[in-house]
Short mmCIF file of C-alpha atoms in Angstrom, two decimals:
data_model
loop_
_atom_site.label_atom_id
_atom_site.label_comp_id
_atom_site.label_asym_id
_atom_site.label_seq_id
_atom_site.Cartn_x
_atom_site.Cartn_y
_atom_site.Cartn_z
CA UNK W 15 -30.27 -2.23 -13.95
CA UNK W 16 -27.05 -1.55 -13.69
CA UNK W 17 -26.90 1.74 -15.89
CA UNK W 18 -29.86 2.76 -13.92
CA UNK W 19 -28.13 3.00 -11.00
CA UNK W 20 -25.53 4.97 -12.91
CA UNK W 21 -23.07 2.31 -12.63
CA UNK W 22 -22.95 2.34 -16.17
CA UNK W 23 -22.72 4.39 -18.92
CA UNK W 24 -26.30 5.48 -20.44
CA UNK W 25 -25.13 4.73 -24.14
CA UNK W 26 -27.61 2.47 -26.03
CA UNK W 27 -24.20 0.55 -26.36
CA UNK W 28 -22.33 0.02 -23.94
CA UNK W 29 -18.37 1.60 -24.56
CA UNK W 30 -15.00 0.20 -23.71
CA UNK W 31 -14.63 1.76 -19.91
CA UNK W 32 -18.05 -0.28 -18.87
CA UNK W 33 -16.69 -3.36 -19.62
CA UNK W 34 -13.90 -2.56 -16.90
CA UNK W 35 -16.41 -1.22 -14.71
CA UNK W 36 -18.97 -4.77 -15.00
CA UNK W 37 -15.76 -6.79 -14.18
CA UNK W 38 -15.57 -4.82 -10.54
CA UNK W 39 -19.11 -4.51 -10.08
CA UNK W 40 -19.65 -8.21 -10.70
CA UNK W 41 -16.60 -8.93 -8.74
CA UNK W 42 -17.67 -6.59 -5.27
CA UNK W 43 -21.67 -8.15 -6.01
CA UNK W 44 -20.36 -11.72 -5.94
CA UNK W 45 -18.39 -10.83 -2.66
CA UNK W 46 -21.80 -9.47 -0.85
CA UNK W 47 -22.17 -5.74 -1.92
CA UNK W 48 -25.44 -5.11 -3.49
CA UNK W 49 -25.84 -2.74 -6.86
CA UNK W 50 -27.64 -0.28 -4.78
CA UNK W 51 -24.86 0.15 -1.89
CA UNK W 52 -22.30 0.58 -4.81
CA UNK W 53 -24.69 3.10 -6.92
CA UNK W 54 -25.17 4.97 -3.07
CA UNK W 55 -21.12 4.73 -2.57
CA UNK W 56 -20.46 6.25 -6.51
CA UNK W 57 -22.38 9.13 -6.06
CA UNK W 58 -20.29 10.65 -3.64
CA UNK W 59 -16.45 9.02 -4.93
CA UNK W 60 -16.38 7.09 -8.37
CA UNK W 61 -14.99 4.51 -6.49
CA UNK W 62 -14.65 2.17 -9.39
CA UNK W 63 -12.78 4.43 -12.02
CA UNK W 64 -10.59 4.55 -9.06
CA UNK W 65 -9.67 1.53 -8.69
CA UNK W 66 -9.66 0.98 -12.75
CA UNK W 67 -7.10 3.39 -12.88
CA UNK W 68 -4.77 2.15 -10.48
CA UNK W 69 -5.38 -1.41 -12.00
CA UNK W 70 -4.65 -0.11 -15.36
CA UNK W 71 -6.55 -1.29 -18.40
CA UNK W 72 -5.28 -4.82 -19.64
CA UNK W 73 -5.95 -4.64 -23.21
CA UNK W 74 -8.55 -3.48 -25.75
CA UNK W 75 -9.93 -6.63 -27.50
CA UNK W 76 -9.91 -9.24 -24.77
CA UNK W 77 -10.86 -12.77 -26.13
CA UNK W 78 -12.48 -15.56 -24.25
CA UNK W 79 -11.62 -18.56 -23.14
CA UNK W 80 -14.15 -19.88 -26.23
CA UNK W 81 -11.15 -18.75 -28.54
CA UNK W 82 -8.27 -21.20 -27.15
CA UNK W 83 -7.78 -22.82 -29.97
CA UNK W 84 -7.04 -19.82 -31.82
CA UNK W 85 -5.13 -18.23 -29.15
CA UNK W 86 -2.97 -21.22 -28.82
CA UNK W 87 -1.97 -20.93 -32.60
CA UNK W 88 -1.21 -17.38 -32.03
CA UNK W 89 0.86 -18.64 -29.47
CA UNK W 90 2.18 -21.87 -30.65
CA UNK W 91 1.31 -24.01 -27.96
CA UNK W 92 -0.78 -26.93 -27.96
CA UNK W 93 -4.33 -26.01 -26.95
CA UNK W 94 -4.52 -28.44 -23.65
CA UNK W 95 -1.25 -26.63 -22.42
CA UNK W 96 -3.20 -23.12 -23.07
CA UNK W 97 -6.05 -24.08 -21.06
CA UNK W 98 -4.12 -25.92 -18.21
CA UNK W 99 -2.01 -22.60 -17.75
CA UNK W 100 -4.57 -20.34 -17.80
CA UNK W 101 -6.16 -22.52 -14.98
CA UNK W 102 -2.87 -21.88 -12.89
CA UNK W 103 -2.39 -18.00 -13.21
CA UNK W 104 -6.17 -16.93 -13.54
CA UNK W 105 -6.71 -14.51 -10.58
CA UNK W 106 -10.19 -14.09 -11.71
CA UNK W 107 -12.95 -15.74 -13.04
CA UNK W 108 -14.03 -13.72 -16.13
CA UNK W 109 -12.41 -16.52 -18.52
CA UNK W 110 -11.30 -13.42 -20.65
CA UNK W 111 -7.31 -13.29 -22.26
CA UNK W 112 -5.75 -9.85 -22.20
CA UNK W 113 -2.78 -8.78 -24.10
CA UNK W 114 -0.52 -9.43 -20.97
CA UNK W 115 -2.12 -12.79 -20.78
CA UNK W 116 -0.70 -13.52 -24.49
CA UNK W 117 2.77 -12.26 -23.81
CA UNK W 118 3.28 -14.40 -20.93
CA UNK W 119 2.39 -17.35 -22.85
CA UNK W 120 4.44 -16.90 -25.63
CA UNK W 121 7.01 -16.61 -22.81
CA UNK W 122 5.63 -20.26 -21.85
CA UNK W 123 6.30 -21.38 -25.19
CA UNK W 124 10.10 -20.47 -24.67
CA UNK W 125 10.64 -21.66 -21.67
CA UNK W 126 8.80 -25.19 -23.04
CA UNK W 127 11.20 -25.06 -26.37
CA UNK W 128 14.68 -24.79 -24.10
CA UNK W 129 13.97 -28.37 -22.21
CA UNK W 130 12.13 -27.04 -18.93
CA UNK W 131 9.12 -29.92 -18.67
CA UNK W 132 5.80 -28.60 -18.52
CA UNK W 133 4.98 -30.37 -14.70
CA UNK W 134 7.99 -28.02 -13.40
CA UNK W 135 6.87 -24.76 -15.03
CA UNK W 136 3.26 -25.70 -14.02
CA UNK W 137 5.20 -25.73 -10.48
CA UNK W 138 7.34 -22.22 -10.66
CA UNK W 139 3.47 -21.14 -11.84
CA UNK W 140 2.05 -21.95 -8.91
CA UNK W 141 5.02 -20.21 -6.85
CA UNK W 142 4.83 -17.27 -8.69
CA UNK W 143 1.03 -16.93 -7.99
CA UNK W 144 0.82 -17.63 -4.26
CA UNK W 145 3.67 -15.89 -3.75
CA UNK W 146 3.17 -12.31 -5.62
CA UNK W 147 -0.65 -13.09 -4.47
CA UNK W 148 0.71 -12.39 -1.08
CA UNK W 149 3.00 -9.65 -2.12
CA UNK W 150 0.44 -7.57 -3.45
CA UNK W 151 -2.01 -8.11 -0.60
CA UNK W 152 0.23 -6.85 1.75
CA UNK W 153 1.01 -3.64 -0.88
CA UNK W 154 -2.31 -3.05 -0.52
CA UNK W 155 -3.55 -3.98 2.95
CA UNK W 156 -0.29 -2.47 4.98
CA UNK W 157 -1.21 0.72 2.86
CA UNK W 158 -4.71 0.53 3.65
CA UNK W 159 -4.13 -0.21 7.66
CA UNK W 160 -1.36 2.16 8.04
CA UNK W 161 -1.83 5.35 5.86
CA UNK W 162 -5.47 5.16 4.73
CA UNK W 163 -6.81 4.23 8.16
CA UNK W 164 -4.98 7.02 10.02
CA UNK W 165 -6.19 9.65 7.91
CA UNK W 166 -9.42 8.71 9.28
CA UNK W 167 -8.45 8.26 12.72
CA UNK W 168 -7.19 12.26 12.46
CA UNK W 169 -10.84 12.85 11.05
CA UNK W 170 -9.97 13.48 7.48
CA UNK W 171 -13.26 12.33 5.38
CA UNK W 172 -14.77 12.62 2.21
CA UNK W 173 -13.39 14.10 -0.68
CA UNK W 174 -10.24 15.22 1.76
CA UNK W 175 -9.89 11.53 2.58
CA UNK W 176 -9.56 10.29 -1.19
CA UNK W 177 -7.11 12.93 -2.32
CA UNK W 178 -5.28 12.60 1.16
CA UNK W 179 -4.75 9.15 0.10
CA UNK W 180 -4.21 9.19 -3.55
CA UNK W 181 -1.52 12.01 -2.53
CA UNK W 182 0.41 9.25 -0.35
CA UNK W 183 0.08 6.49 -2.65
CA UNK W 184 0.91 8.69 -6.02
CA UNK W 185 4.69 8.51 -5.28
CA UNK W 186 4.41 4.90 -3.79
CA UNK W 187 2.82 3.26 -7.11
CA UNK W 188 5.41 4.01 -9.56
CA UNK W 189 8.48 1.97 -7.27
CA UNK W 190 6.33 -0.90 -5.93
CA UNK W 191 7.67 -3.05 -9.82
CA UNK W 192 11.20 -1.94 -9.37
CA UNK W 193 11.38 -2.60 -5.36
CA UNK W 194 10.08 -6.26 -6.58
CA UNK W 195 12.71 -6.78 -8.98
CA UNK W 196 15.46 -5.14 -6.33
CA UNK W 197 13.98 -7.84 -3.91
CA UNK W 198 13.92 -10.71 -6.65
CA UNK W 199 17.62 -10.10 -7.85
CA UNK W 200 18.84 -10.31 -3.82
CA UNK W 201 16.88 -13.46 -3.53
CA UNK W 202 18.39 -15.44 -7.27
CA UNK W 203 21.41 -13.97 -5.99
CA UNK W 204 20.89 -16.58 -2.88
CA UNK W 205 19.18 -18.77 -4.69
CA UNK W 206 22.43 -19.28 -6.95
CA UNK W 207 24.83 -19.78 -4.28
CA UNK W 208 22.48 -22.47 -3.25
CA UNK W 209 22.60 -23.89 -6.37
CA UNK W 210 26.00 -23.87 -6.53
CA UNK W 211 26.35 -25.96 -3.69
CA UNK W 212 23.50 -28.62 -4.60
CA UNK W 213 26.16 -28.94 -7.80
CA UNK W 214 29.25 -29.61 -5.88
CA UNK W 215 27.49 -32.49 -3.65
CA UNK W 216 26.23 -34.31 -7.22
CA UNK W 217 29.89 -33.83 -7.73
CA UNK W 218 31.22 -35.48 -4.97
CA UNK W 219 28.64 -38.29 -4.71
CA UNK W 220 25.85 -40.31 -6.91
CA UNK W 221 22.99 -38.15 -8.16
CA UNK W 222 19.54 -38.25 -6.25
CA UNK W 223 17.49 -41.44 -7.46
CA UNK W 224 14.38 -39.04 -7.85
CA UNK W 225 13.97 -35.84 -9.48
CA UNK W 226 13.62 -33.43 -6.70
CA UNK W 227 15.22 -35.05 -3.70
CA UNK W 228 17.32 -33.17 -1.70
CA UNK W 229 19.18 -33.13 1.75
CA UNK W 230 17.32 -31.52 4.53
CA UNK W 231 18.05 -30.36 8.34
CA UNK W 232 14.20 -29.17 9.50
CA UNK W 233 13.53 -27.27 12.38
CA UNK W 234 10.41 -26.38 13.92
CA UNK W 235 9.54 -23.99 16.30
CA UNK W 236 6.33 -22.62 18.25
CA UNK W 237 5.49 -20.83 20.90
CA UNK W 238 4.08 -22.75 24.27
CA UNK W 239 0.78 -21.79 25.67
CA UNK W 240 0.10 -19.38 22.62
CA UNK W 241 -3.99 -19.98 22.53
CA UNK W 242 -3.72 -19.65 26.24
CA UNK W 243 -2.18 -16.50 25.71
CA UNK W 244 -4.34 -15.44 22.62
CA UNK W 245 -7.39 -15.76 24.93
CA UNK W 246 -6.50 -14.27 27.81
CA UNK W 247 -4.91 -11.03 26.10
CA UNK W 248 -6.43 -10.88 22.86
CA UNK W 249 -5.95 -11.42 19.05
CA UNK W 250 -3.58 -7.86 18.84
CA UNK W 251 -1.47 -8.66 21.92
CA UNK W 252 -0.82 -11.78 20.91
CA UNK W 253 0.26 -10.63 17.56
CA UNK W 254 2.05 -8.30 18.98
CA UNK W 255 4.50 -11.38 20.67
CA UNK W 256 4.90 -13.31 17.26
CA UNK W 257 5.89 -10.29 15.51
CA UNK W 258 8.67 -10.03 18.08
CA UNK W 259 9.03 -13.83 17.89
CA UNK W 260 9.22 -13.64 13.84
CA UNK W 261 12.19 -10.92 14.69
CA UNK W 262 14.01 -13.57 16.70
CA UNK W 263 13.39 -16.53 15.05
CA UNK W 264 14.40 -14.53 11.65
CA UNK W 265 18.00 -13.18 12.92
CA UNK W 266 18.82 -16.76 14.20
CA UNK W 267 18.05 -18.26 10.73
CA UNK W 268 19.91 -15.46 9.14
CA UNK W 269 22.62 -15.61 11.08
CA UNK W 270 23.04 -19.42 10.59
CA UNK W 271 22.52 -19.31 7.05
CA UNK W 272 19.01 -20.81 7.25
CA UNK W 273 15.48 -19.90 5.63
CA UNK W 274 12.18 -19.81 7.19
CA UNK W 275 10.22 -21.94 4.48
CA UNK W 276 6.67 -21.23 6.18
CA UNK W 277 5.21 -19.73 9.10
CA UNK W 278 1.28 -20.44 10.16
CA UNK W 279 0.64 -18.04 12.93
CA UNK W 280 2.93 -18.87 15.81
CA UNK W 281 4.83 -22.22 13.79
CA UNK W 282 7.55 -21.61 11.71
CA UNK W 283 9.31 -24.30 9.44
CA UNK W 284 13.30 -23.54 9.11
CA UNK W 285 15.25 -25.34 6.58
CA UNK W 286 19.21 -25.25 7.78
CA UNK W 287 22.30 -26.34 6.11
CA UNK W 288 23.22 -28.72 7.67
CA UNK W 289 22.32 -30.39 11.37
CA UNK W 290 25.30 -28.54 12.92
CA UNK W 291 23.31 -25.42 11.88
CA UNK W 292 20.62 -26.84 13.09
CA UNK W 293 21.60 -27.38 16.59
CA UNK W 294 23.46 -24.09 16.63
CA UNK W 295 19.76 -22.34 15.39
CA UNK W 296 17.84 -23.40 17.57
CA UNK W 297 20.06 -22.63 20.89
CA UNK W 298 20.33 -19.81 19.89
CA UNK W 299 16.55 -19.10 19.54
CA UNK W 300 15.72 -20.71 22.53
CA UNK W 301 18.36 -18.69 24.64
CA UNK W 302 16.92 -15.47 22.94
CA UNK W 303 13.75 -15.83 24.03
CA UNK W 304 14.78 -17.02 27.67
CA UNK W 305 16.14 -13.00 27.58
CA UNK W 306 12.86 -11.57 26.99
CA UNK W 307 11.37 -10.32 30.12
CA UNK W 308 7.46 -11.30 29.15
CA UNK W 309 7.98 -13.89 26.81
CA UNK W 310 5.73 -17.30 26.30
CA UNK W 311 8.03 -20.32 26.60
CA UNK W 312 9.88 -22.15 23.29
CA UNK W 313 9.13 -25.44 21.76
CA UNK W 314 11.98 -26.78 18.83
CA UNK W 315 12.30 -29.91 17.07
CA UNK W 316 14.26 -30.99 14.80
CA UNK W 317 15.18 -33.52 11.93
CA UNK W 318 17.87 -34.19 9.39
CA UNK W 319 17.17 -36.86 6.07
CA UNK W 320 15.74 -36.18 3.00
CA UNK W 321 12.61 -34.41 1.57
CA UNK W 322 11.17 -34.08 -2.09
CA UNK W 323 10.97 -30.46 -3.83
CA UNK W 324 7.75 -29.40 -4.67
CA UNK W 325 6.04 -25.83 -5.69
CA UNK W 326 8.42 -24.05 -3.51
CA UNK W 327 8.11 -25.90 -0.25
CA UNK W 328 9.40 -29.16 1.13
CA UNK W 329 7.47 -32.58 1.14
CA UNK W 330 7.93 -35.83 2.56
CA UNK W 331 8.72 -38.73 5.57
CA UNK W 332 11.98 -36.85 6.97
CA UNK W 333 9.98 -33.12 6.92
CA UNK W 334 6.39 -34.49 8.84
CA UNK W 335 8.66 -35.99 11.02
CA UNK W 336 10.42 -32.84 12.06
CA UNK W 337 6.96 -31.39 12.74
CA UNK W 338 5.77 -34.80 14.80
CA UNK W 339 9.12 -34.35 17.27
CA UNK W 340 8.39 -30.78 18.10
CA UNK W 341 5.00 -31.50 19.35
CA UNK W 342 6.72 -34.32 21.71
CA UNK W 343 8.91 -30.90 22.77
CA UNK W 344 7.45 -29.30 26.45
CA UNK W 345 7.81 -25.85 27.56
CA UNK W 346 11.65 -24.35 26.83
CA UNK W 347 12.68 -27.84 25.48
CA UNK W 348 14.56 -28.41 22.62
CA UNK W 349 13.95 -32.10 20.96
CA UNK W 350 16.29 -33.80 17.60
CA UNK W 351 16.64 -37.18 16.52
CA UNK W 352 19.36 -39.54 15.45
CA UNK W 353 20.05 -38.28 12.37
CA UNK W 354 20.59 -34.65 14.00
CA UNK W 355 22.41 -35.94 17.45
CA UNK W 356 25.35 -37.43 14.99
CA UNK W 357 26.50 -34.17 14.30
CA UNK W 358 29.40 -33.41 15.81
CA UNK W 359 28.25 -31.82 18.85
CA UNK W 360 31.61 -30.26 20.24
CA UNK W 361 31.31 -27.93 17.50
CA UNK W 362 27.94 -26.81 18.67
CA UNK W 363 28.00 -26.35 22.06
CA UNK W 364 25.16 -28.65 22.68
CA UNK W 365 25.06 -31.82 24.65
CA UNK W 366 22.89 -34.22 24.45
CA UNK W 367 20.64 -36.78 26.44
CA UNK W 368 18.54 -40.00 24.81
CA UNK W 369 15.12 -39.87 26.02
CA UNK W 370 14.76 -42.90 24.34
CA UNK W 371 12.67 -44.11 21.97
CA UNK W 372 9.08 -42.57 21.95
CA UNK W 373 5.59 -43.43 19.50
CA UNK W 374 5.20 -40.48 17.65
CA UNK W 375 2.11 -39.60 15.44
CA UNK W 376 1.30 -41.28 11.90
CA UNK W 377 4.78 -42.68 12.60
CA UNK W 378 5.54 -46.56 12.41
CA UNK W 379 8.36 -47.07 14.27
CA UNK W 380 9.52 -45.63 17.80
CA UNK W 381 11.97 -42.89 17.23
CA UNK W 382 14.83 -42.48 19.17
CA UNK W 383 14.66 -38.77 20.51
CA UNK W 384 17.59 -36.44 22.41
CA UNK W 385 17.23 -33.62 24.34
CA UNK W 386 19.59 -30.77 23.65
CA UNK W 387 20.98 -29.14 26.46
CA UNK W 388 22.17 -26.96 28.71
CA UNK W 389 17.99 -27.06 29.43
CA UNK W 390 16.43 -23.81 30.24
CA UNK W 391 16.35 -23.55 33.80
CA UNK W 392 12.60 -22.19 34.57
CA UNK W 393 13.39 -22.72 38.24
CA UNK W 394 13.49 -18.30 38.38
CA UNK W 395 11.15 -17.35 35.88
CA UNK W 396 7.85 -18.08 37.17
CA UNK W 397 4.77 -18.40 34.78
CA UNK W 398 1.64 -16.41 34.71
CA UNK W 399 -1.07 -19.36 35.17
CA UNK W 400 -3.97 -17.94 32.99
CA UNK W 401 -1.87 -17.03 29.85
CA UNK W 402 1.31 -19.33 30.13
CA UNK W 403 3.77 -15.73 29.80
CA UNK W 404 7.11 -16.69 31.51
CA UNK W 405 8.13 -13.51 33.79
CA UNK W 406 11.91 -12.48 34.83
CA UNK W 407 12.49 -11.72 38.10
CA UNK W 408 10.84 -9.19 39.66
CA UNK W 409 8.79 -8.18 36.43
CA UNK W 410 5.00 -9.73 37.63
CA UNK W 411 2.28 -6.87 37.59
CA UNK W 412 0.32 -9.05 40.17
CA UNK W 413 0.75 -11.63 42.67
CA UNK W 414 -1.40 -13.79 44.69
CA UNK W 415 -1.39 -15.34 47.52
CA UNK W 416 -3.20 -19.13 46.48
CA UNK W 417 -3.73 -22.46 48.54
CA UNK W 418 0.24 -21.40 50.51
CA UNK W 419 2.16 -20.18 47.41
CA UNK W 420 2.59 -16.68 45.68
CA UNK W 421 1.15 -16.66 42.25
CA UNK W 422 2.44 -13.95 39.52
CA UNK W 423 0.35 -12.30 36.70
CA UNK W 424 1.49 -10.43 33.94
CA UNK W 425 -1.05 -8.01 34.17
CA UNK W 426 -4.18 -7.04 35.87
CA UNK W 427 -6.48 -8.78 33.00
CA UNK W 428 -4.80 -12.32 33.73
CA UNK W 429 -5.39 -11.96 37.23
CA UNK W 430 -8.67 -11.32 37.22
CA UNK W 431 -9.63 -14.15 34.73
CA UNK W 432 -7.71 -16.23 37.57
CA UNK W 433 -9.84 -14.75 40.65
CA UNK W 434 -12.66 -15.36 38.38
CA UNK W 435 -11.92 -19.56 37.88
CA UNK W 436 -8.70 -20.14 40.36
CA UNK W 437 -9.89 -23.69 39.80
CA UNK W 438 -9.54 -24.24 36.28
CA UNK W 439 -6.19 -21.73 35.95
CA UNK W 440 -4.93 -24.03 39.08
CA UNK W 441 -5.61 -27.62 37.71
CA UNK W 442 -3.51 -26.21 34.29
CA UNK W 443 -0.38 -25.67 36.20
#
């Protein structure tokens, strides 16, 4: 059917190139996009030898995953290892091994011969796939959104449109490897200094009693009234405040020598060096945002102990912990436990107040919790009721007069969702 449609060549056998082309057609039917809208989409662009190209052919004589046992002697690995590997790094499903596919297990096979255990390169595996996963989706997509996308908005089409954007991405393609290596060699670079430091605490003390177990300061931070917010002003506005949250949450961390570890939407996980760092962070985020003039308000909580290494993130009691104080955390407040309070706090410019001991999700035992102050004073920022923005001074788009008190709106939108439900908007206050 498929070489009816011209998808295919219309050889009695079919030649190398086809087998290239099935692996996208099967790939673009299995996500929803019937033969017939492809064959309708080729006759105009050959949209597949496009993207063939730009994937670049992987090898000639491709084996299956039927052959492990001889690809594994090729190799000189054990067959099992083979198979679990290929498990890990597959970002298809054709079960078929290419000739890149061979030299990076042979490059397995070294890495198995100097001492590194087979669990921890299963691990760096699984880091190097999410993580370059990512990288090249945002290659892709960024170029797609941003160049591709406003081509089209100027009304270039067709033909124009495809050689418009194979012009842009021609130079691109060729520097996207090196930029990754310039990128990777900043980061080891880090990453080394790091290590030297994990070295000179097994030094000075007794070695961790379990492979992976490392000192951690943990802070988390959100944003306050962020669905409120995503509701009321929509999906891009709201984006558009946690890219400018990412900025300041970013140059803190950088600036204190910390790393964001993970961020899932408006929640970001920070990993500091120590809980001096810690305290100094997160200050320092929280009186950033206080600055902004429309800004939702700040949530941080924090935890130093211990937490297991695993795949690239951090695991463990100390780490959920972190993430259970920080939901205890109101609007502008910024919550740490014992183990971050004794820090020396003169050197921090913190002070801080027990709350005392408070039940805290999936936790056992009450944990003692301090406040870190100077607290924000909110007293002359009001708050737009609908979406939870905090407004400077003198910055509200609309006020309201409501039940004896003036009521502030950071824009016209919010306001009108209030006039629409003053009850419900009301109650929330």
């Amino acid at each position: 059917m498929w070489q009816e449609l011209g998808l295919l060549s219309c050889e009695t056998e079919l030649v190398e190139m086809d087998l290239h082309r099935a692996r996208l057609i099967q790939f673009v039917v299995r996500h929803g996009v019937p033969p017939k809208t492809l064959a309708e989409v080729t006759q105009r662009r050959d949209m597949l030898g496009e993207y063939i190209a730009m994937i670049g052919v992987r090898g000639v004589a491709p084996r299956s995953l039927t052959q492990v046992d001889e690809i594994a002697g090729e190799v000189g690995l054990d067959a099992n290892v083979v198979s679990r590997i290929a498990a890990i790094v597959a970002f298809t499903d054709d079960e078929l091994f290419y000739d890149d596919d061979i030299a990076m297990l042979r490059m397995a096979r070294v890495a198995l011969e100097v001492g590194f255990p087979e669990d921890a390169l299963s691990q760096l595996m699984r880091v190097y796939v999410d993580a370059l996963r990512r990288v090249a989706e945002a290659e892709n997509r960024l170029f797609h959104m941003y160049v591709h996308e406003r081509l089209r908005a100027e009304g270039v089409a067709g033909a124009d449109l495809v050689a418009a954007t194979q012009a842009a991405a021609g130079p691109l393609l060729p520097v996207l490897e090196p930029a990754l290596l310039y990128f990777h060699r900043k980061a080891f670079e880090a990453a080394l200094r790091e290590d030297m430091l994990l070295h000179l605490r097994e030094e000075m003390g007794s070695p961790a009693d379990e492979i992976g177990r490392v000192p951690v300061a943990v802070l988390f931070v959100d944003l306050a009234s962020f669905t409120p917010l995503t509701e009321a002003m929509g999906d891009a506005a709201a984006a558009g405040v946690v890219d400018r949250f990412s900025e300041l949450v970013r140059d803190a961390c950088r600036h204190h020598e910390g790393r964001v570890i993970k961020q899932i939407g408006d929640e970001f996980m920070l990993l500091l060096p120590d809980a001096r760092a810690l305290l100094r962070a997160g200050l320092d985020i929280r009186a950033q945002t206080a600055h902004e003039g429309h800004f939702p308000g700040v949530r941080l909580g924090g935890h130093a102990g211990f937490a297991l290494y695993r795949e690239g993130d951090y695991v463990g009691r100390d780490v959920n912990l972190a993430a259970r104080v920080v939901g205890e955390a109101g609007r502008g407040q910024f919550l740490v436990t014992a183990g971050v309070a004794a820090a020396d706090a003169d050197q921090t410019d913190a002070q801080l107040t027990s709350l005392g001991g408070r039940r805290l999700k999936g936790i056992a035992e009450e944990v003692e919790l301090f406040a870190v102050a100077p607290e924000l004073e909110l007293r002359d920022r009001d708050v737009d009721p609908v979406c939870g923005m905090e407004l400077a001074p003198d910055t509200e788009t609309a006020r309201l007069s409501w039940r004896g008190r003036d009521v502030v709106f950071c824009s016209q939108t919010c306001l009108q969702r209030f006039v629409e439900n003053p009850e419900h908007y009301d109650a929330g206050r």
